[in-house]
PDB file of C-alpha atoms in Angstrom:
ATOM      1  CA  MET A   1      36.006   2.171 180.017  1.00 47.00           C
ATOM      2  CA  SER A   2      36.667  -0.870 177.812  1.00 47.00           C
ATOM      3  CA  THR A   3      40.126  -2.135 176.900  1.00 49.00           C
ATOM      4  CA  VAL A   4      39.460  -1.396 173.222  1.00 40.00           C
ATOM      5  CA  THR A   5      38.481   2.205 173.976  1.00 44.00           C
ATOM      6  CA  GLN A   6      41.574   2.684 176.115  1.00 48.00           C
ATOM      7  CA  ALA A   7      43.784   1.282 173.360  1.00 45.00           C
ATOM      8  CA  VAL A   8      42.260   3.613 170.751  1.00 43.00           C
ATOM      9  CA  GLU A   9      42.664   6.640 173.011  1.00 48.00           C
ATOM     10  CA  LYS A  10      46.263   5.721 173.830  1.00 51.00           C
ATOM     11  CA  ALA A  11      47.082   5.253 170.149  1.00 47.00           C
ATOM     12  CA  GLY A  12      45.545   8.604 169.327  1.00 48.00           C
ATOM     13  CA  GLU A  13      47.329  10.587 172.009  1.00 67.00           C
ATOM     14  CA  GLY A  14      50.245  11.343 169.689  1.00 88.00           C
ATOM     15  CA  PRO A  15      48.574  12.720 166.533  1.00 93.00           C
ATOM     16  CA  VAL A  16      45.711  14.388 168.419  1.00 93.00           C
ATOM     17  CA  LYS A  17      48.096  16.191 170.762  1.00 93.00           C
ATOM     18  CA  ILE A  18      50.211  17.279 167.796  1.00 94.00           C
ATOM     19  CA  MET A  19      47.104  18.661 166.096  1.00 94.00           C
ATOM     20  CA  TRP A  20      46.150  20.748 169.115  1.00 94.00           C
ATOM     21  CA  SER A  21      49.717  21.986 169.515  1.00 94.00           C
ATOM     22  CA  ARG A  22      49.446  23.459 165.985  1.00 94.00           C
ATOM     23  CA  ARG A  23      46.268  25.374 166.780  1.00 94.00           C
ATOM     24  CA  ALA A  24      47.868  28.781 166.140  1.00 95.00           C
ATOM     25  CA  HIS A  25      49.036  27.616 162.701  1.00 95.00           C
ATOM     26  CA  PHE A  26      45.514  26.562 161.691  1.00 96.00           C
ATOM     27  CA  ASP A  27      44.074  29.791 163.068  1.00 94.00           C
ATOM     28  CA  ALA A  28      46.542  31.808 160.985  1.00 94.00           C
ATOM     29  CA  VAL A  29      45.550  30.276 157.633  1.00 94.00           C
ATOM     30  CA  ALA A  30      41.827  29.600 158.147  1.00 93.00           C
ATOM     31  CA  PRO A  31      39.200  32.129 156.955  1.00 91.00           C
ATOM     32  CA  ALA A  32      37.239  34.019 159.600  1.00 89.00           C
ATOM     33  CA  HIS A  33      34.184  31.733 159.376  1.00 90.00           C
ATOM     34  CA  VAL A  34      36.131  28.658 160.543  1.00 93.00           C
ATOM     35  CA  ASP A  35      35.961  27.937 164.284  1.00 95.00           C
ATOM     36  CA  VAL A  36      39.360  26.407 165.051  1.00 95.00           C
ATOM     37  CA  GLU A  37      38.100  24.378 168.030  1.00 94.00           C
ATOM     38  CA  ALA A  38      35.373  22.832 165.877  1.00 95.00           C
ATOM     39  CA  PHE A  39      37.980  22.286 163.151  1.00 96.00           C
ATOM     40  CA  LEU A  40      40.255  20.337 165.505  1.00 96.00           C
ATOM     41  CA  GLY A  41      37.361  18.462 167.115  1.00 95.00           C
ATOM     42  CA  THR A  42      36.089  17.288 163.730  1.00 96.00           C
ATOM     43  CA  ALA A  43      39.548  16.050 162.778  1.00 96.00           C
ATOM     44  CA  ALA A  44      39.925  14.204 166.086  1.00 95.00           C
ATOM     45  CA  ALA A  45      36.528  12.543 165.607  1.00 95.00           C
ATOM     46  CA  ALA A  46      37.564  11.375 162.140  1.00 95.00           C
ATOM     47  CA  LEU A  47      40.703   9.764 163.592  1.00 95.00           C
ATOM     48  CA  TYR A  48      38.954   8.113 166.537  1.00 94.00           C
ATOM     49  CA  THR A  49      36.282   6.543 164.315  1.00 94.00           C
ATOM     50  CA  ASN A  50      38.651   5.120 161.702  1.00 94.00           C
ATOM     51  CA  ASP A  51      41.384   2.785 162.934  1.00 94.00           C
ATOM     52  CA  ARG A  52      43.223   2.780 159.603  1.00 93.00           C
ATOM     53  CA  LEU A  53      43.202   6.564 159.523  1.00 94.00           C
ATOM     54  CA  MET A  54      44.507   6.706 163.096  1.00 95.00           C
ATOM     55  CA  GLU A  55      47.273   4.277 162.195  1.00 94.00           C
ATOM     56  CA  ALA A  56      48.304   6.428 159.235  1.00 95.00           C
ATOM     57  CA  ALA A  57      48.225   9.613 161.355  1.00 95.00           C
ATOM     58  CA  THR A  58      50.347   7.973 164.056  1.00 95.00           C
ATOM     59  CA  ALA A  59      52.872   6.748 161.487  1.00 94.00           C
ATOM     60  CA  SER A  60      53.053  10.092 159.646  1.00 95.00           C
ATOM     61  CA  PRO A  61      51.856  13.061 161.749  1.00 95.00           C
ATOM     62  CA  ASP A  62      53.552  15.471 159.323  1.00 95.00           C
ATOM     63  CA  SER A  63      51.277  14.329 156.484  1.00 96.00           C
ATOM     64  CA  LEU A  64      48.274  14.816 158.797  1.00 96.00           C
ATOM     65  CA  ILE A  65      49.276  18.405 159.623  1.00 96.00           C
ATOM     66  CA  THR A  66      49.951  19.163 155.940  1.00 96.00           C
ATOM     67  CA  ALA A  67      46.507  17.918 154.932  1.00 97.00           C
ATOM     68  CA  MET A  68      44.848  19.850 157.753  1.00 97.00           C
ATOM     69  CA  LEU A  69      46.633  23.086 156.849  1.00 97.00           C
ATOM     70  CA  GLU A  70      45.382  22.763 153.283  1.00 97.00           C
ATOM     71  CA  CYS A  71      41.898  22.055 154.601  1.00 96.00           C
ATOM     72  CA  ALA A  72      42.013  25.120 156.864  1.00 96.00           C
ATOM     73  CA  ALA A  73      43.183  27.370 154.029  1.00 94.00           C
ATOM     74  CA  LEU A  74      40.242  26.202 151.900  1.00 94.00           C
ATOM     75  CA  GLY A  75      37.821  26.956 154.742  1.00 93.00           C
ATOM     76  CA  HIS A  76      36.551  23.385 155.254  1.00 95.00           C
ATOM     77  CA  LEU A  77      36.243  21.018 158.205  1.00 96.00           C
ATOM     78  CA  PRO A  78      38.509  17.938 157.937  1.00 96.00           C
ATOM     79  CA  GLY A  79      37.031  14.460 157.863  1.00 94.00           C
ATOM     80  CA  THR A  80      33.785  15.616 156.223  1.00 94.00           C
ATOM     81  CA  PRO A  81      32.374  15.333 152.678  1.00 91.00           C
ATOM     82  CA  ASP A  82      33.841  18.795 152.066  1.00 94.00           C
ATOM     83  CA  TYR A  83      37.368  17.582 152.756  1.00 95.00           C
ATOM     84  CA  TYR A  84      38.327  13.920 153.220  1.00 93.00           C
ATOM     85  CA  LEU A  85      41.233  12.617 155.284  1.00 94.00           C
ATOM     86  CA  THR A  86      42.262   9.368 153.608  1.00 91.00           C
ATOM     87  CA  PRO A  87      44.921   6.784 154.549  1.00 91.00           C
ATOM     88  CA  ARG A  88      47.487   5.892 151.903  1.00 88.00           C
ATOM     89  CA  ARG A  89      50.195   3.253 152.001  1.00 86.00           C
ATOM     90  CA  ALA A  90      53.353   3.725 149.952  1.00 81.00           C
ATOM     91  CA  LYS A  91      56.684   1.884 150.245  1.00 83.00           C
ATOM     92  CA  GLY A  92      55.449   0.012 153.282  1.00 84.00           C
ATOM     93  CA  ARG A  93      54.482   3.126 155.262  1.00 90.00           C
ATOM     94  CA  TRP A  94      51.143   4.763 155.986  1.00 92.00           C
ATOM     95  CA  ARG A  95      50.490   8.442 155.491  1.00 93.00           C
ATOM     96  CA  ILE A  96      47.522  10.837 155.296  1.00 94.00           C
ATOM     97  CA  LEU A  97      46.308  12.347 152.029  1.00 92.00           C
ATOM     98  CA  GLY A  98      43.797  15.195 152.137  1.00 93.00           C
ATOM     99  CA  ILE A  99      41.237  15.361 149.319  1.00 91.00           C
ATOM    100  CA  GLU A 100      38.781  18.189 148.763  1.00 93.00           C
ATOM    101  CA  GLY A 101      35.394  16.688 147.974  1.00 91.00           C
ATOM    102  CA  TYR A 102      32.934  17.696 145.292  1.00 92.00           C
ATOM    103  CA  ARG A 103      30.813  19.407 147.923  1.00 94.00           C
ATOM    104  CA  GLY A 104      33.800  21.419 149.101  1.00 94.00           C
ATOM    105  CA  VAL A 105      34.507  22.800 145.631  1.00 94.00           C
ATOM    106  CA  ILE A 106      30.861  23.820 145.195  1.00 95.00           C
ATOM    107  CA  GLU A 107      30.698  25.316 148.682  1.00 94.00           C
ATOM    108  CA  ARG A 108      33.652  27.609 147.930  1.00 94.00           C
ATOM    109  CA  MET A 109      31.822  28.903 144.887  1.00 95.00           C
ATOM    110  CA  TYR A 110      28.726  29.752 146.916  1.00 94.00           C
ATOM    111  CA  ARG A 111      30.810  31.148 149.757  1.00 92.00           C
ATOM    112  CA  SER A 112      32.341  33.743 147.454  1.00 91.00           C
ATOM    113  CA  GLY A 113      29.009  35.545 147.256  1.00 91.00           C
ATOM    114  CA  GLY A 114      29.279  35.877 143.474  1.00 93.00           C
ATOM    115  CA  VAL A 115      27.507  32.640 142.478  1.00 95.00           C
ATOM    116  CA  ALA A 116      23.736  32.133 142.586  1.00 96.00           C
ATOM    117  CA  SER A 117      23.592  28.480 141.444  1.00 96.00           C
ATOM    118  CA  VAL A 118      25.936  25.733 140.271  1.00 97.00           C
ATOM    119  CA  HIS A 119      24.976  22.883 137.926  1.00 97.00           C
ATOM    120  CA  VAL A 120      27.135  19.773 137.557  1.00 97.00           C
ATOM    121  CA  ARG A 121      25.885  16.552 135.941  1.00 97.00           C
ATOM    122  CA  GLU A 122      27.189  13.390 134.343  1.00 97.00           C
ATOM    123  CA  VAL A 123      25.975  12.489 130.847  1.00 98.00           C
ATOM    124  CA  CYS A 124      25.286   8.833 130.074  1.00 97.00           C
ATOM    125  CA  ALA A 125      25.114   7.062 126.741  1.00 96.00           C
ATOM    126  CA  HIS A 126      21.286   6.881 126.632  1.00 94.00           C
ATOM    127  CA  ASP A 127      20.610  10.442 127.853  1.00 95.00           C
ATOM    128  CA  VAL A 128      19.186  13.120 125.574  1.00 95.00           C
ATOM    129  CA  PHE A 129      21.827  15.846 125.387  1.00 97.00           C
ATOM    130  CA  ARG A 130      22.399  18.923 123.255  1.00 97.00           C
ATOM    131  CA  TYR A 131      24.759  21.877 123.499  1.00 97.00           C
ATOM    132  CA  VAL A 132      26.226  24.158 120.828  1.00 96.00           C
ATOM    133  CA  GLU A 133      28.959  26.448 122.119  1.00 93.00           C
ATOM    134  CA  GLY A 134      28.414  30.058 121.156  1.00 91.00           C
ATOM    135  CA  GLN A 135      24.731  29.414 120.524  1.00 94.00           C
ATOM    136  CA  ASP A 136      23.330  27.874 123.726  1.00 96.00           C
ATOM    137  CA  ASP A 137      23.647  29.505 127.137  1.00 95.00           C
ATOM    138  CA  ARG A 138      23.616  26.098 128.818  1.00 96.00           C
ATOM    139  CA  PRO A 139      23.130  22.424 127.886  1.00 97.00           C
ATOM    140  CA  TYR A 140      19.772  20.749 127.293  1.00 97.00           C
ATOM    141  CA  HIS A 141      19.853  17.445 129.157  1.00 97.00           C
ATOM    142  CA  GLU A 142      17.204  14.764 129.790  1.00 94.00           C
ATOM    143  CA  VAL A 143      18.087  11.944 132.161  1.00 91.00           C
ATOM    144  CA  GLY A 144      14.716  10.148 132.264  1.00 85.00           C
ATOM    145  CA  GLY A 145      12.237   8.647 129.892  1.00 83.00           C
ATOM    146  CA  ARG A 146       9.226  10.434 128.450  1.00 84.00           C
ATOM    147  CA  GLY A 147       5.596   9.625 129.187  1.00 85.00           C
ATOM    148  CA  GLN A 148       2.762  10.122 131.665  1.00 88.00           C
ATOM    149  CA  THR A 149       3.708   7.804 134.519  1.00 92.00           C
ATOM    150  CA  GLY A 150       6.531   7.399 136.988  1.00 92.00           C
ATOM    151  CA  ALA A 151       7.442   4.126 135.322  1.00 91.00           C
ATOM    152  CA  ASP A 152       7.872   5.995 132.052  1.00 89.00           C
ATOM    153  CA  PHE A 153      10.337   8.359 133.707  1.00 89.00           C
ATOM    154  CA  PHE A 154      12.154   6.171 136.264  1.00 89.00           C
ATOM    155  CA  GLY A 155      11.773   2.802 134.569  1.00 86.00           C
ATOM    156  CA  GLU A 156       9.314  -0.029 135.164  1.00 86.00           C
ATOM    157  CA  ARG A 157      11.072  -1.102 138.365  1.00 85.00           C
ATOM    158  CA  GLY A 158      12.468   2.277 139.279  1.00 86.00           C
ATOM    159  CA  ASN A 159      15.710   1.567 137.511  1.00 84.00           C
ATOM    160  CA  ARG A 160      16.747   3.821 134.645  1.00 86.00           C
ATOM    161  CA  GLU A 161      19.204   2.140 132.328  1.00 87.00           C
ATOM    162  CA  ARG A 162      21.150   5.198 131.267  1.00 92.00           C
ATOM    163  CA  GLY A 163      24.210   3.328 130.096  1.00 93.00           C
ATOM    164  CA  GLU A 164      27.854   4.122 130.763  1.00 96.00           C
ATOM    165  CA  MET A 165      28.992   7.598 131.716  1.00 97.00           C
ATOM    166  CA  VAL A 166      30.366   9.244 128.604  1.00 98.00           C
ATOM    167  CA  GLY A 167      30.821  12.850 129.753  1.00 98.00           C
ATOM    168  CA  VAL A 168      30.192  15.470 132.401  1.00 98.00           C
ATOM    169  CA  TYR A 169      29.487  19.197 132.372  1.00 98.00           C
ATOM    170  CA  ALA A 170      29.404  22.145 134.770  1.00 98.00           C
ATOM    171  CA  TYR A 171      28.215  25.731 134.644  1.00 98.00           C
ATOM    172  CA  ALA A 172      26.999  28.399 137.049  1.00 97.00           C
ATOM    173  CA  ARG A 173      24.634  31.316 137.193  1.00 97.00           C
ATOM    174  CA  LEU A 174      26.253  34.385 138.718  1.00 96.00           C
ATOM    175  CA  THR A 175      24.546  36.788 141.089  1.00 95.00           C
ATOM    176  CA  THR A 176      24.612  39.338 138.257  1.00 94.00           C
ATOM    177  CA  GLY A 177      22.220  37.091 136.318  1.00 96.00           C
ATOM    178  CA  ALA A 178      24.824  36.116 133.719  1.00 96.00           C
ATOM    179  CA  TRP A 179      25.725  32.505 132.888  1.00 96.00           C
ATOM    180  CA  SER A 180      29.289  31.330 133.265  1.00 97.00           C
ATOM    181  CA  ARG A 181      31.197  29.430 130.635  1.00 96.00           C
ATOM    182  CA  VAL A 182      29.983  25.834 130.199  1.00 98.00           C
ATOM    183  CA  VAL A 183      32.695  23.269 130.920  1.00 97.00           C
ATOM    184  CA  LEU A 184      32.384  20.013 128.965  1.00 97.00           C
ATOM    185  CA  LEU A 185      34.545  16.935 129.564  1.00 98.00           C
ATOM    186  CA  ASP A 186      34.303  13.631 127.724  1.00 97.00           C
ATOM    187  CA  ARG A 187      35.324  10.281 129.178  1.00 97.00           C
ATOM    188  CA  ASN A 188      38.918  10.665 127.965  1.00 97.00           C
ATOM    189  CA  ASP A 189      39.241  13.976 129.837  1.00 97.00           C
ATOM    190  CA  VAL A 190      37.969  12.418 133.055  1.00 97.00           C
ATOM    191  CA  MET A 191      40.181   9.342 132.758  1.00 97.00           C
ATOM    192  CA  ALA A 192      43.205  11.600 132.230  1.00 96.00           C
ATOM    193  CA  ALA A 193      42.342  13.411 135.476  1.00 95.00           C
ATOM    194  CA  LYS A 194      41.948  10.090 137.244  1.00 95.00           C
ATOM    195  CA  ALA A 195      45.329   8.866 136.001  1.00 94.00           C
ATOM    196  CA  SER A 196      47.010  11.967 137.456  1.00 91.00           C
ATOM    197  CA  SER A 197      45.326  11.469 140.852  1.00 85.00           C
ATOM    198  CA  ASP A 198      47.494   9.892 143.535  1.00 76.00           C
ATOM    199  CA  GLY A 199      46.132   6.492 144.574  1.00 77.00           C
ATOM    200  CA  SER A 200      43.033   6.652 142.364  1.00 85.00           C
ATOM    201  CA  ASP A 201      43.064   2.859 141.935  1.00 84.00           C
ATOM    202  CA  GLY A 202      43.323   2.142 145.670  1.00 80.00           C
ATOM    203  CA  GLU A 203      40.434   0.633 147.602  1.00 77.00           C
ATOM    204  CA  TYR A 204      40.015   3.806 149.688  1.00 72.00           C
ATOM    205  CA  SER A 205      39.930   6.148 146.722  1.00 82.00           C
ATOM    206  CA  PRO A 206      36.618   7.918 145.971  1.00 85.00           C
ATOM    207  CA  TRP A 207      37.207   6.962 142.335  1.00 90.00           C
ATOM    208  CA  GLN A 208      36.343   3.396 143.367  1.00 91.00           C
ATOM    209  CA  ARG A 209      33.191   4.251 145.323  1.00 90.00           C
ATOM    210  CA  LEU A 210      29.907   2.758 144.060  1.00 93.00           C
ATOM    211  CA  ASP A 211      28.032   6.058 144.114  1.00 92.00           C
ATOM    212  CA  ALA A 212      24.852   4.534 142.628  1.00 90.00           C
ATOM    213  CA  GLY A 213      25.032   1.232 144.517  1.00 91.00           C
ATOM    214  CA  PRO A 214      26.281  -2.224 143.521  1.00 91.00           C
ATOM    215  CA  GLU A 215      23.556  -2.615 140.865  1.00 88.00           C
ATOM    216  CA  HIS A 216      25.082   0.239 138.857  1.00 90.00           C
ATOM    217  CA  PRO A 217      28.834  -0.293 138.658  1.00 93.00           C
ATOM    218  CA  GLU A 218      28.806   1.811 135.482  1.00 94.00           C
ATOM    219  CA  LEU A 219      28.363   4.847 137.760  1.00 94.00           C
ATOM    220  CA  ARG A 220      31.377   3.993 139.915  1.00 95.00           C
ATOM    221  CA  GLY A 221      33.215   7.158 140.983  1.00 94.00           C
ATOM    222  CA  ARG A 222      30.438   9.448 139.715  1.00 95.00           C
ATOM    223  CA  SER A 223      31.135  12.059 142.403  1.00 93.00           C
ATOM    224  CA  MET A 224      34.723  12.291 141.146  1.00 94.00           C
ATOM    225  CA  TRP A 225      33.437  12.939 137.631  1.00 97.00           C
ATOM    226  CA  TRP A 226      31.391  15.785 139.143  1.00 96.00           C
ATOM    227  CA  LYS A 227      34.381  17.070 141.086  1.00 95.00           C
ATOM    228  CA  THR A 228      36.606  16.997 137.988  1.00 96.00           C
ATOM    229  CA  ALA A 229      34.100  19.146 136.095  1.00 97.00           C
ATOM    230  CA  ALA A 230      33.607  21.488 139.070  1.00 96.00           C
ATOM    231  CA  LYS A 231      37.384  21.989 139.361  1.00 95.00           C
ATOM    232  CA  ARG A 232      37.557  22.853 135.647  1.00 96.00           C
ATOM    233  CA  LEU A 233      34.789  25.408 136.246  1.00 97.00           C
ATOM    234  CA  GLU A 234      36.780  27.215 138.956  1.00 94.00           C
ATOM    235  CA  PRO A 235      38.701  29.576 136.618  1.00 93.00           C
ATOM    236  CA  TRP A 236      35.386  30.856 135.222  1.00 94.00           C
ATOM    237  CA  VAL A 237      33.594  31.664 138.481  1.00 94.00           C
ATOM    238  CA  PRO A 238      34.556  33.340 141.780  1.00 90.00           C
ATOM    239  CA  THR A 239      35.491  30.762 144.398  1.00 82.00           C
ATOM    240  CA  SER A 240      37.439  32.481 147.171  1.00 69.00           C
ATOM    241  CA  ALA A 241      36.668  34.612 150.187  1.00 56.00           C
ATOM    242  CA  GLU A 242      39.104  37.198 148.806  1.00 55.00           C
ATOM    243  CA  TYR A 243      36.691  37.814 145.911  1.00 55.00           C
ATOM    244  CA  ARG A 244      33.958  38.728 148.395  1.00 54.00           C
ATOM    245  CA  ARG A 245      36.304  41.033 150.281  1.00 57.00           C
ATOM    246  CA  GLU A 246      37.315  42.760 147.037  1.00 59.00           C
ATOM    247  CA  MET A 247      33.669  43.239 146.086  1.00 55.00           C
ATOM    248  CA  LEU A 248      32.918  44.755 149.487  1.00 57.00           C
ATOM    249  CA  ARG A 249      35.917  47.092 149.208  1.00 63.00           C
ATOM    250  CA  ALA A 250      34.896  48.158 145.714  1.00 61.00           C
ATOM    251  CA  SER A 251      31.318  48.746 146.876  1.00 61.00           C
ATOM    252  CA  ALA A 252      32.515  50.837 149.813  1.00 64.00           C
ATOM    253  CA  LYS A 253      34.794  52.871 147.515  1.00 67.00           C
ATOM    254  CA  ALA A 254      31.939  53.521 145.089  1.00 65.00           C
ATOM    255  CA  ALA A 255      29.684  54.603 147.948  1.00 65.00           C
ATOM    256  CA  GLU A 256      32.411  56.985 149.124  1.00 67.00           C
ATOM    257  CA  LEU A 257      32.642  58.574 145.667  1.00 68.00           C
ATOM    258  CA  ARG A 258      28.873  58.983 145.485  1.00 68.00           C
ATOM    259  CA  ARG A 259      28.656  60.624 148.905  1.00 67.00           C
ATOM    260  CA  PRO A 260      27.802  64.393 148.691  1.00 70.00           C
ATOM    261  CA  PRO A 261      30.396  66.838 150.043  1.00 67.00           C
ATOM    262  CA  ALA A 262      30.104  67.758 153.697  1.00 62.00           C
ATOM    263  CA  PRO A 263      28.256  71.074 154.309  1.00 69.00           C
ATOM    264  CA  MET A 264      30.288  74.179 155.175  1.00 63.00           C
ATOM    265  CA  PRO A 265      30.455  74.908 158.900  1.00 63.00           C
ATOM    266  CA  PRO A 266      28.134  77.764 160.004  1.00 63.00           C
ATOM    267  CA  ALA A 267      29.669  81.242 160.280  1.00 59.00           C
ATOM    268  CA  GLU A 268      30.444  82.525 163.730  1.00 59.00           C
ATOM    269  CA  ASP A 269      27.756  84.715 165.310  1.00 56.00           C
ATOM    270  CA  VAL A 270      28.191  88.467 164.698  1.00 52.00           C
ATOM    271  CA  GLN A 271      28.029  90.454 167.889  1.00 55.00           C
ATOM    272  CA  ASP A 272      26.068  93.755 167.991  1.00 55.00           C
ATOM    273  CA  ALA A 273      28.345  96.793 167.591  1.00 52.00           C
ATOM    274  CA  GLU A 274      28.143 100.475 166.596  1.00 57.00           C
ATOM    275  CA  LEU A 275      29.638 101.193 163.181  1.00 52.00           C
ATOM    276  CA  VAL A 276      31.778 104.361 162.927  1.00 53.00           C
ATOM    277  CA  ASP A 277      32.384 105.942 159.532  1.00 57.00           C
ATOM    278  CA  ASP A 278      35.964 106.115 158.394  1.00 55.00           C
ATOM    279  CA  PRO A 279      36.756 109.727 157.405  1.00 53.00           C
ATOM    280  CA  ALA A 280      39.004 108.489 154.638  1.00 51.00           C
ATOM    281  CA  GLU A 281      36.107 106.588 153.069  1.00 52.00           C
ATOM    282  CA  GLN A 282      33.890 109.736 153.298  1.00 54.00           C
ATOM    283  CA  GLY A 283      36.372 111.856 151.291  1.00 54.00           C
ATOM    284  CA  ALA A 284      37.846 113.741 154.321  1.00 52.00           C
ATOM    285  CA  PRO A 285      41.542 113.493 155.078  1.00 54.00           C
ATOM    286  CA  ALA A 286      42.383 111.187 157.874  1.00 51.00           C
ATOM    287  CA  GLY A 287      43.377 113.027 161.075  1.00 53.00           C
ATOM    288  CA  PRO A 288      46.796 112.608 162.597  1.00 52.00           C
ATOM    289  CA  THR A 289      47.330 110.066 165.267  1.00 52.00           C
ATOM    290  CA  HIS A 290      49.441 112.523 167.370  1.00 57.00           C
ATOM    291  CA  TYR A 291      48.896 116.254 168.236  1.00 57.00           C
ATOM    292  CA  SER A 292      51.460 118.722 169.482  1.00 62.00           C
ATOM    293  CA  PRO A 293      50.733 120.805 172.637  1.00 59.00           C
ATOM    294  CA  GLU A 294      50.230 123.922 170.482  1.00 61.00           C
ATOM    295  CA  GLU A 295      47.617 122.140 168.337  1.00 59.00           C
ATOM    296  CA  ILE A 296      45.778 120.885 171.388  1.00 54.00           C
ATOM    297  CA  GLU A 297      45.686 124.404 172.872  1.00 59.00           C
ATOM    298  CA  GLU A 298      44.477 125.861 169.554  1.00 59.00           C
ATOM    299  CA  MET A 299      41.651 123.252 169.299  1.00 57.00           C
ATOM    300  CA  SER A 300      40.481 124.107 172.780  1.00 51.00           C
TER     301      SER A 300
END
């Protein structure tokens, strides 16, 4: 084992041990589909492969546990594109900030069982776009050129000059076949969301990521534009496991109401017996139940 590996493992003993000591807490808040051992292993891997992240976790284990509890409650694995663990430095001290990724928001929609498809897309200045609220079910959007060849669609050198991002939209098709509300955000809406995001201007922020490569800085932070629209879509579509549970309970209740009543139990078997006429029913007076000695002697 190398000296570097030993140093990393020694540095990580503190936060990793603290994580595992909180296993019961994560298990209590995580949905049933989350394997807690895999959850903790993924978080440990994220720390061991990122020295800056390990430094932040060692300096502020409380912020690490807080981020992981939020991640568990959402049903994600930490340190993945569904839920990022990011280092932040404020007032000379490192801490961990958990950020749900665009993929995580979309996954929660699908996980609910009430969403068939989700559509989220940025709109650039040169795109063809049309949407009239109250008239169109969903936007009409063209992102490529028109023509017969690939160069017509993708550009002569495979580089579409779409221009700056000017907006973003999101909508979903539900499992019922209906379309959700269409969420539209212009650039001002997105920049307002960015301004309210902690550390959005930092070098580790996903807002600063070159999502389309260095040749297209105009698409910097595109995934965060998507995420902003997807988050605004949340109130209009089911996104939680509780929704699925409620649907299952309602379905079971409806099935119970539709169930036919249970059949009556069969009557007990009648045993063979000789029927004796009741004199009272035949019109004759009923005989006494007790005879005196004189009456007995007279009858004989």
